[in-house]
């Protein structure tokens, strides 16, 4: 692990020619950071200003400790519902903003600690706990949850409901009871149309900024507040001091569970985004250092009344298109936000809340990926089912249970592959060197009295019985083989349960006058087999370096010749 922060290394190698591009990209990025930061703060159940505090601190911290030159961190639409789901049960009745901020800041600190410790421990691989199909299902469920939660604000009213079905019912009742504010609905729907249209036909134009400017202009010109439209109002002036959140010890346990889930999602999101942009810029991805960079950013956010953050693919893309070369782009964005909240706190006074709802809804639409679900259905029905179950878990049970279900499904999917791996017998295919799967080459020739069996997985407690049953089944075929050769190259491990199974299997075949032969064992696996004592139970002459060597030995012993497939 490096001792010098990556930001210091980047500063030493900084080129003067990069400065104008970083400054311009930072200014462009700010136009996206401000409205999204405010909108995602409200998505997390927090005051709008906390989104700006969070954006500033995480950008500055990541610029020092983050390894990527271009990634942009900040409040994220995928984390907002998770933050809300974690802190909402702990906020006292009547909605206490100060306590909500304290809880969210503590949550950011816990996420930061988890990420930094995991980074120092080299645990970057934990991002793999979320498979692509379950992540697709999770994000689709999250998108639906976000959109449904923002619909009342889009229509100009609020509801008091918990859970997707209850929120849908409360929204429908509100519309039926005439609570809709037409002017707010016009602003919200118009904002969604503007953002989607610009993203579709003019992707280089900062769509969110254009929509926000238009919304503010219409609000001021038409005096929308008098028409019942709720506005953002004047933001608190100045930057918050270094603050340790004031919460009770009893709050830590429920916050810790949410912190682990948020850290997992943030890491998975960051690694996928970092990999995508690294390929385009020729950089390498340093998973453990990324964890430390994100963790430090969360620690900084938590100490200045912020909330957990992650990498944003959309904001990173904006920075890249604007010409960003280094993290000075993020520093510039943070500096401009500070100038705004210190000297221009009323800049977004006339911004309708419905416009912020439009920002969140368009972000949620970008999370949804129905096309991938359809592709999974065509390509692999089992993984499509996993995706749909993860979607249902998020939508019906909530965000935090949903992420738990997504992780559990990913792990169970791995277990399923290990439990029932692919296995086959091999034969000699015409015109193709080596031995091949008889399912792919049905006409492959076989040697009388010999079966070559391949098991494509580590031999573990979960699949030891499957392996045994299949080998015994091959041994009982008619005519019965003299040797059962295990092509063991795909077997990357043998645990103690599997070793005991091999002991028993070898004895069983011996009693039948048959022989268990192992070929192509990898060296690490061979050493384990020797440690278990298998080389004393199975005769050393029945271990072969290659399948070809085992076949040659059988032919030398029996004089068998290749025969056509039965």
XYZ file of C-alpha atoms in Angstrom:
566
model
C 0.000 0.000 0.000
C 1.447 3.382 -0.987
C 2.440 5.845 1.746
C 2.287 8.994 -0.404
C -1.322 9.993 -1.245
C -2.089 9.657 -4.979
C -3.058 13.328 -5.145
C 0.456 14.347 -4.132
C 1.931 12.164 -6.866
C -0.480 13.686 -9.393
C 0.490 17.214 -8.322
C 4.192 16.472 -8.827
C 3.546 15.367 -12.394
C 0.999 18.072 -13.251
C 1.396 19.779 -16.633
C 0.664 23.448 -17.116
C -1.186 22.705 -20.372
C -3.818 20.789 -18.386
C -4.814 23.762 -16.213
C -7.261 25.534 -18.601
C -8.997 22.253 -19.419
C -9.363 21.279 -15.753
C -10.723 24.708 -14.817
C -13.277 24.729 -17.640
C -14.318 21.159 -16.913
C -14.708 22.066 -13.223
C -17.004 24.967 -14.095
C -19.111 22.746 -16.355
C -19.222 20.046 -13.694
C -20.470 22.493 -11.069
C -23.587 23.091 -13.135
C -24.440 19.421 -12.602
C -23.138 19.052 -9.050
C -25.374 21.722 -7.513
C -28.865 20.614 -8.639
C -28.051 16.911 -8.347
C -26.514 17.354 -4.917
C -29.609 19.176 -3.674
C -31.982 16.671 -5.267
C -30.169 13.592 -3.952
C -30.035 15.090 -0.458
C -33.822 15.307 -0.480
C -33.956 11.757 -1.845
C -32.070 10.698 1.286
C -34.558 12.573 3.487
C -32.138 15.428 4.273
C -32.107 19.228 3.747
C -30.965 20.326 0.281
C -27.915 22.181 1.592
C -26.377 18.957 2.930
C -26.008 17.759 -0.656
C -23.751 20.742 -1.357
C -21.717 20.239 1.826
C -21.273 16.599 0.848
C -20.227 17.430 -2.715
C -17.552 19.858 -1.544
C -15.913 17.668 1.065
C -15.910 14.414 -0.877
C -14.438 16.051 -3.988
C -11.592 17.611 -2.004
C -10.834 14.417 -0.053
C -10.881 12.195 -3.140
C -8.592 14.633 -4.975
C -5.940 13.856 -2.335
C -6.511 10.152 -1.650
C -8.250 8.843 -4.785
C -6.106 7.048 -7.414
C -8.194 7.910 -10.480
C -7.457 11.080 -12.379
C -10.990 11.495 -13.643
C -13.596 9.833 -11.397
C -16.100 12.245 -9.844
C -17.585 11.420 -6.454
C -20.678 12.861 -4.842
C -24.243 12.198 -3.704
C -25.678 9.343 -5.717
C -29.203 8.355 -6.701
C -28.565 4.692 -5.907
C -27.418 5.481 -2.348
C -30.155 7.995 -1.503
C -32.896 5.430 -0.813
C -30.452 3.299 1.177
C -29.509 6.261 3.357
C -33.164 7.124 3.888
C -34.064 3.511 4.700
C -31.272 3.399 7.300
C -31.887 6.677 9.123
C -35.676 7.060 8.778
C -36.563 4.526 11.522
C -34.189 6.323 13.903
C -35.480 9.860 13.373
C -37.886 10.903 16.115
C -41.539 11.442 15.283
C -42.305 14.794 13.740
C -39.252 14.737 11.454
C -36.223 16.300 13.138
C -33.837 17.612 10.398
C -30.918 18.100 12.801
C -31.124 14.515 14.040
C -31.486 13.222 10.483
C -28.307 15.096 9.491
C -26.449 13.758 12.546
C -27.496 10.194 11.721
C -26.563 10.572 8.049
C -23.161 12.044 8.996
C -22.505 9.153 11.355
C -23.509 6.773 8.589
C -20.953 8.433 6.289
C -18.268 8.045 8.962
C -19.098 4.353 9.374
C -19.044 3.811 5.613
C -15.682 5.586 5.503
C -14.245 3.386 8.244
C -15.499 0.208 6.545
C -14.004 1.262 3.202
C -10.635 2.407 4.547
C -10.146 -0.687 6.730
C -11.198 -2.958 3.858
C -8.819 -1.123 1.518
C -5.867 -1.493 3.885
C -6.767 -5.175 4.347
C -6.835 -5.751 0.574
C -10.520 -6.668 0.419
C -11.317 -4.973 -2.885
C -12.572 -8.296 -4.227
C -15.765 -8.035 -2.115
C -17.294 -6.001 -4.927
C -17.621 -9.334 -6.733
C -20.300 -10.372 -4.234
C -22.810 -8.633 -6.496
C -23.150 -10.470 -9.786
C -24.206 -8.563 -12.885
C -27.721 -10.112 -13.148
C -28.549 -9.448 -9.486
C -27.110 -5.928 -9.746
C -29.361 -5.294 -12.763
C -32.387 -6.489 -10.791
C -31.383 -4.431 -7.757
C -30.974 -1.247 -9.819
C -34.273 -1.818 -11.644
C -36.048 -2.211 -8.318
C -34.261 0.860 -7.008
C -35.300 2.882 -10.056
C -38.947 1.947 -9.568
C -38.773 2.770 -5.850
C -37.196 6.167 -6.539
C -39.689 7.116 -9.247
C -42.716 6.153 -7.160
C -41.287 8.050 -4.179
C -40.812 11.210 -6.270
C -44.219 11.203 -7.974
C -46.042 13.098 -5.164
C -43.392 15.858 -5.227
C -43.692 15.975 -9.017
C -47.440 16.523 -8.635
C -46.945 19.191 -5.971
C -48.018 17.392 -2.773
C -46.593 14.980 -0.211
C -47.675 11.627 1.230
C -46.991 9.783 4.450
C -46.455 6.149 3.490
C -43.870 3.410 3.923
C -43.143 0.832 1.237
C -43.734 0.770 -2.504
C -47.330 -0.482 -2.482
C -48.359 1.925 0.283
C -46.694 4.828 -1.545
C -48.508 3.957 -4.770
C -51.826 3.768 -2.917
C -51.195 7.084 -1.115
C -50.200 8.781 -4.372
C -53.323 7.559 -6.154
C -55.483 8.779 -3.244
C -53.787 12.173 -3.356
C -54.437 12.555 -7.073
C -58.032 11.353 -6.662
C -58.608 13.838 -3.825
C -57.499 16.744 -5.999
C -54.211 17.504 -4.209
C -52.316 17.933 -7.493
C -50.830 21.397 -8.082
C -51.110 21.894 -11.875
C -48.253 24.413 -12.055
C -45.896 22.062 -10.170
C -46.885 19.161 -12.412
C -46.245 21.273 -15.508
C -42.791 22.245 -14.242
C -41.908 18.661 -13.279
C -43.114 16.980 -16.449
C -41.630 19.753 -18.566
C -38.323 19.318 -16.767
C -38.282 15.581 -17.454
C -39.048 16.170 -21.142
C -36.293 18.804 -21.446
C -33.650 16.609 -19.779
C -34.514 13.461 -21.734
C -34.727 15.338 -25.030
C -31.373 17.057 -24.567
C -29.696 13.819 -23.430
C -31.079 12.060 -26.506
C -30.416 14.610 -29.258
C -27.793 16.974 -27.812
C -25.796 14.871 -25.331
C -22.972 17.424 -25.047
C -25.367 20.063 -23.704
C -25.620 20.092 -19.851
C -29.254 18.992 -19.812
C -29.811 19.289 -16.050
C -28.366 22.811 -15.981
C -30.559 23.945 -18.893
C -33.647 22.515 -17.226
C -32.844 24.110 -13.850
C -32.233 27.531 -15.417
C -35.510 27.326 -17.339
C -37.388 26.227 -14.202
C -35.997 29.132 -12.178
C -36.803 31.566 -14.965
C -40.410 30.388 -15.303
C -40.811 30.356 -11.533
C -39.682 33.956 -11.218
C -41.578 35.260 -14.260
C -44.881 33.524 -13.467
C -44.635 33.826 -9.664
C -45.202 30.088 -9.269
C -45.023 30.288 -5.479
C -48.340 32.169 -5.539
C -49.757 29.300 -7.593
C -48.989 26.810 -4.832
C -45.619 25.571 -6.123
C -43.117 24.739 -3.388
C -39.690 26.336 -3.940
C -36.210 25.532 -2.620
C -35.857 28.971 -1.027
C -32.688 30.653 0.243
C -30.014 28.173 1.324
C -28.167 28.587 4.639
C -25.175 30.889 4.128
C -21.638 29.757 4.834
C -19.858 26.444 5.263
C -20.417 24.223 8.313
C -17.599 23.820 10.858
C -15.907 20.530 11.633
C -18.618 18.653 13.535
C -18.760 15.332 15.359
C -22.325 13.979 14.998
C -24.267 13.881 18.266
C -26.113 10.557 18.435
C -26.705 7.843 21.024
C -24.792 4.567 21.343
C -28.009 2.693 20.630
C -28.066 4.185 17.129
C -24.743 2.663 16.092
C -25.883 -0.936 15.586
C -28.668 -0.189 13.037
C -26.439 2.361 11.305
C -23.591 -0.168 11.045
C -25.758 -2.628 9.106
C -26.738 0.067 6.624
C -23.111 1.217 6.365
C -21.919 -2.226 5.255
C -24.643 -2.435 2.592
C -23.909 1.090 1.350
C -20.165 0.393 1.270
C -20.761 -2.733 -0.827
C -22.953 -0.941 -3.362
C -20.621 2.079 -3.514
C -17.620 -0.184 -4.090
C -19.343 -2.222 -6.810
C -20.493 0.974 -8.532
C -17.060 2.582 -8.249
C -15.133 -0.426 -9.548
C -17.389 -0.808 -12.593
C -17.213 2.926 -13.369
C -13.464 3.084 -12.749
C -12.859 0.086 -15.023
C -14.942 1.586 -17.823
C -13.157 4.946 -17.781
C -9.710 3.409 -17.186
C -10.032 1.455 -20.428
C -10.738 4.686 -22.291
C -7.883 6.669 -20.722
C -5.259 3.927 -20.556
C -5.052 3.936 -16.748
C -4.994 1.010 -14.340
C -7.635 0.368 -11.681
C -6.261 0.076 -8.138
C -9.136 -1.539 -6.263
C -7.762 -1.286 -2.737
C -6.613 2.314 -3.190
C -10.050 3.142 -4.619
C -11.590 1.813 -1.413
C -9.290 4.064 0.626
C -10.085 7.053 -1.599
C -13.848 6.533 -1.349
C -13.562 5.819 2.368
C -11.645 9.038 2.966
C -14.230 10.972 0.965
C -16.992 9.541 3.166
C -15.049 10.380 6.329
C -14.658 13.972 5.151
C -18.359 14.198 4.298
C -19.336 12.806 7.698
C -17.235 15.402 9.551
C -18.929 18.326 7.782
C -22.635 17.456 8.026
C -22.652 15.352 4.879
C -23.853 11.851 4.017
C -22.431 8.751 2.229
C -21.165 9.171 -1.320
C -20.148 7.067 -4.270
C -18.777 7.461 -7.764
C -21.106 8.969 -10.337
C -20.863 7.624 -13.859
C -22.919 10.505 -15.303
C -20.877 13.239 -13.623
C -17.624 11.504 -14.552
C -18.773 11.364 -18.175
C -19.609 15.082 -18.090
C -16.158 15.888 -16.703
C -14.473 13.742 -19.350
C -16.438 15.321 -22.213
C -15.574 18.773 -20.852
C -11.858 17.962 -21.109
C -10.932 17.038 -17.521
C -7.368 15.809 -17.112
C -6.928 15.485 -13.332
C -8.762 15.768 -10.022
C -8.232 19.536 -10.195
C -11.565 19.431 -12.038
C -13.280 18.246 -8.849
C -11.361 20.744 -6.737
C -12.550 23.526 -9.049
C -16.133 22.318 -8.717
C -15.845 22.251 -4.924
C -14.381 25.775 -4.864
C -17.205 27.149 -7.029
C -19.853 25.560 -4.787
C -18.185 27.172 -1.744
C -18.315 30.554 -3.481
C -22.003 30.021 -4.183
C -23.092 29.071 -0.656
C -20.937 31.769 0.945
C -21.726 34.698 -1.355
C -24.812 33.636 -3.371
C -27.027 31.508 -1.094
C -30.165 32.800 -2.816
C -29.101 31.736 -6.306
C -31.524 28.790 -6.325
C -34.238 30.475 -4.271
C -36.849 30.267 -7.046
C -36.074 26.675 -8.067
C -39.296 24.607 -7.794
C -39.156 21.399 -5.780
C -40.869 19.708 -8.714
C -37.778 20.482 -10.799
C -35.615 18.661 -8.273
C -38.041 15.745 -8.493
C -37.511 15.800 -12.264
C -33.729 15.613 -11.720
C -34.128 12.566 -9.475
C -36.607 10.821 -11.786
C -34.391 11.242 -14.854
C -31.461 9.890 -12.835
C -33.600 6.908 -11.773
C -34.534 6.238 -15.399
C -30.820 5.972 -16.186
C -30.493 3.306 -13.482
C -33.181 1.117 -15.032
C -32.023 -1.435 -17.597
C -34.998 -3.390 -18.915
C -33.150 -4.258 -22.112
C -30.580 -6.275 -20.177
C -33.341 -8.223 -18.432
C -34.805 -9.155 -21.829
C -31.341 -10.184 -23.032
C -30.849 -12.353 -19.927
C -34.212 -14.016 -20.596
C -33.063 -14.935 -24.089
C -29.560 -15.996 -23.089
C -29.868 -17.581 -19.634
C -33.254 -18.005 -17.953
C -31.809 -18.905 -14.538
C -29.849 -15.657 -14.263
C -32.860 -13.707 -15.513
C -34.875 -15.253 -12.692
C -32.219 -14.164 -10.184
C -32.442 -10.645 -11.575
C -36.245 -10.598 -11.264
C -36.109 -11.907 -7.686
C -33.616 -9.177 -6.744
C -35.942 -6.628 -8.379
C -38.921 -7.911 -6.418
C -36.899 -7.905 -3.192
C -36.035 -4.212 -3.542
C -39.486 -3.185 -4.744
C -41.567 -5.110 -2.220
C -39.330 -5.491 0.848
C -37.307 -2.302 0.727
C -33.869 -1.123 -0.325
C -31.757 -2.600 2.481
C -33.454 -6.038 2.431
C -33.189 -5.835 -1.343
C -29.413 -5.430 -1.301
C -29.219 -8.319 1.173
C -31.264 -10.467 -1.194
C -29.062 -9.414 -4.125
C -25.872 -10.437 -2.287
C -27.434 -13.698 -1.081
C -28.606 -14.559 -4.594
C -25.148 -13.881 -6.024
C -23.549 -16.170 -3.443
C -26.211 -18.862 -3.966
C -25.636 -18.680 -7.708
C -21.935 -19.368 -7.163
C -22.842 -22.224 -4.824
C -25.282 -23.613 -7.399
C -22.536 -23.724 -10.041
C -20.184 -25.456 -7.593
C -22.886 -27.881 -6.476
C -23.981 -28.952 -9.953
C -21.037 -28.175 -12.254
C -20.790 -29.274 -15.833
C -19.323 -32.753 -16.279
C -18.879 -35.030 -19.265
C -16.905 -37.880 -20.796
C -14.205 -37.358 -23.402
C -13.300 -39.095 -26.626
C -10.917 -38.820 -29.557
C -12.459 -36.514 -32.172
C -11.576 -36.881 -35.826
C -9.248 -34.150 -37.088
C -9.040 -32.338 -33.732
C -5.982 -32.831 -31.514
C -6.567 -34.013 -27.963
C -9.636 -35.387 -26.193
C -12.983 -33.618 -26.385
C -16.499 -33.530 -24.955
C -18.573 -36.326 -26.494
C -21.641 -34.071 -26.328
C -19.959 -31.638 -28.699
C -18.391 -34.454 -30.734
C -20.881 -37.362 -30.661
C -18.803 -39.305 -33.214
C -15.663 -39.143 -31.044
C -14.010 -42.562 -30.710
C -13.618 -44.373 -27.370
C -11.168 -46.934 -26.008
C -12.824 -50.199 -24.914
C -12.538 -50.636 -21.155
C -11.601 -46.993 -20.523
C -13.772 -43.990 -19.557
C -12.347 -40.463 -19.482
C -14.418 -38.299 -17.142
C -14.096 -34.518 -16.718
C -15.558 -32.560 -13.765
C -15.458 -28.786 -14.302
C -15.247 -27.480 -10.726
C -13.268 -27.676 -7.493
C -14.058 -30.828 -5.509
C -15.762 -29.562 -2.357
C -18.156 -30.778 0.307
C -21.061 -29.373 -1.730
C -20.403 -31.442 -4.855
C -18.483 -34.446 -3.546
C -21.573 -36.669 -3.644
C -22.396 -35.508 -7.185
C -18.889 -36.466 -8.317
C -19.086 -39.846 -6.583
C -22.515 -40.694 -8.005
C -21.458 -39.836 -11.556
C -18.235 -41.868 -11.366
C -20.092 -44.846 -9.870
C -22.684 -44.530 -12.631
C -19.937 -44.666 -15.274
C -18.348 -47.660 -13.532
C -21.653 -49.564 -13.693
C -22.197 -49.130 -17.427
C -22.228 -52.201 -19.645
C -19.685 -53.271 -20.665
C -18.036 -52.090 -17.448
C -14.767 -50.160 -17.812
C -11.524 -51.332 -16.244
C -10.241 -47.781 -15.704
C -12.133 -44.601 -14.905
C -9.712 -41.785 -15.774
C -10.545 -38.444 -14.164
C -9.321 -35.573 -16.373
C -8.570 -33.423 -13.313
C -7.168 -30.279 -14.937
C -10.376 -28.238 -14.228
C -10.366 -29.367 -10.567
C -8.712 -26.434 -8.795
C -9.159 -27.640 -5.219
C -9.933 -30.739 -3.145
C -11.195 -30.208 0.412
C -11.130 -32.784 3.215
C -14.718 -33.926 2.586
C -13.915 -34.574 -1.068
C -10.710 -36.359 -0.051
C -12.681 -38.781 2.141
C -15.044 -39.343 -0.772
C -12.094 -40.212 -3.035
C -10.831 -42.693 -0.419
C -14.223 -44.433 -0.357
C -14.624 -44.267 -4.129
C -11.220 -45.851 -4.731
C -12.056 -48.731 -2.336
C -15.459 -49.237 -3.972
C -13.943 -49.488 -7.452
C -11.212 -51.799 -6.193
C -13.868 -54.166 -4.835
C -15.455 -54.211 -8.299
C -12.108 -54.943 -9.950
C -11.919 -51.468 -11.412
C -9.371 -48.665 -11.052
C -9.693 -44.960 -10.312
C -7.059 -42.983 -12.243
C -6.255 -39.271 -11.813
C -4.646 -37.325 -14.669
C -3.465 -33.705 -14.997
C -3.787 -32.742 -11.333
C -2.496 -29.216 -10.835
C 0.591 -28.993 -8.629
C -1.141 -27.164 -5.720
C -3.965 -29.722 -5.793
C -1.483 -32.609 -6.033
C 0.286 -31.333 -2.905
C -3.035 -31.241 -1.036
C -3.853 -34.758 -2.215
C -0.478 -35.940 -0.926
C -1.052 -34.217 2.402
C -4.414 -35.967 2.745
C -2.688 -39.325 2.166
C -4.497 -40.112 -1.078
C -1.266 -41.008 -2.826
C -0.855 -43.838 -0.326
C -4.408 -45.107 -0.876
C -4.438 -44.711 -4.657
C -1.391 -46.368 -6.185
C 1.214 -43.848 -7.401
C 1.209 -45.497 -10.829
C -2.428 -44.423 -11.183
C -1.491 -40.730 -11.160
C -0.572 -39.434 -14.607
C 0.738 -36.008 -15.707
C -1.594 -35.938 -18.743
C -4.676 -37.697 -20.056
C -2.608 -38.828 -23.046
C -0.176 -40.573 -20.676
C -3.045 -42.406 -18.960
C -4.503 -43.463 -22.309
C -1.108 -44.717 -23.508
C -0.679 -46.709 -20.272
C -4.097 -48.371 -20.703
C -3.362 -49.257 -24.323
C 0.039 -50.652 -23.366
C -1.552 -52.764 -20.619
C -4.522 -54.077 -22.594
C -3.669 -53.631 -26.265
C -6.997 -51.817 -26.780
C -7.564 -49.875 -29.988
C -9.811 -46.934 -30.644
C -13.368 -47.861 -31.568
C -16.171 -45.853 -33.127
C -18.699 -44.277 -30.806
C -21.515 -46.634 -29.763
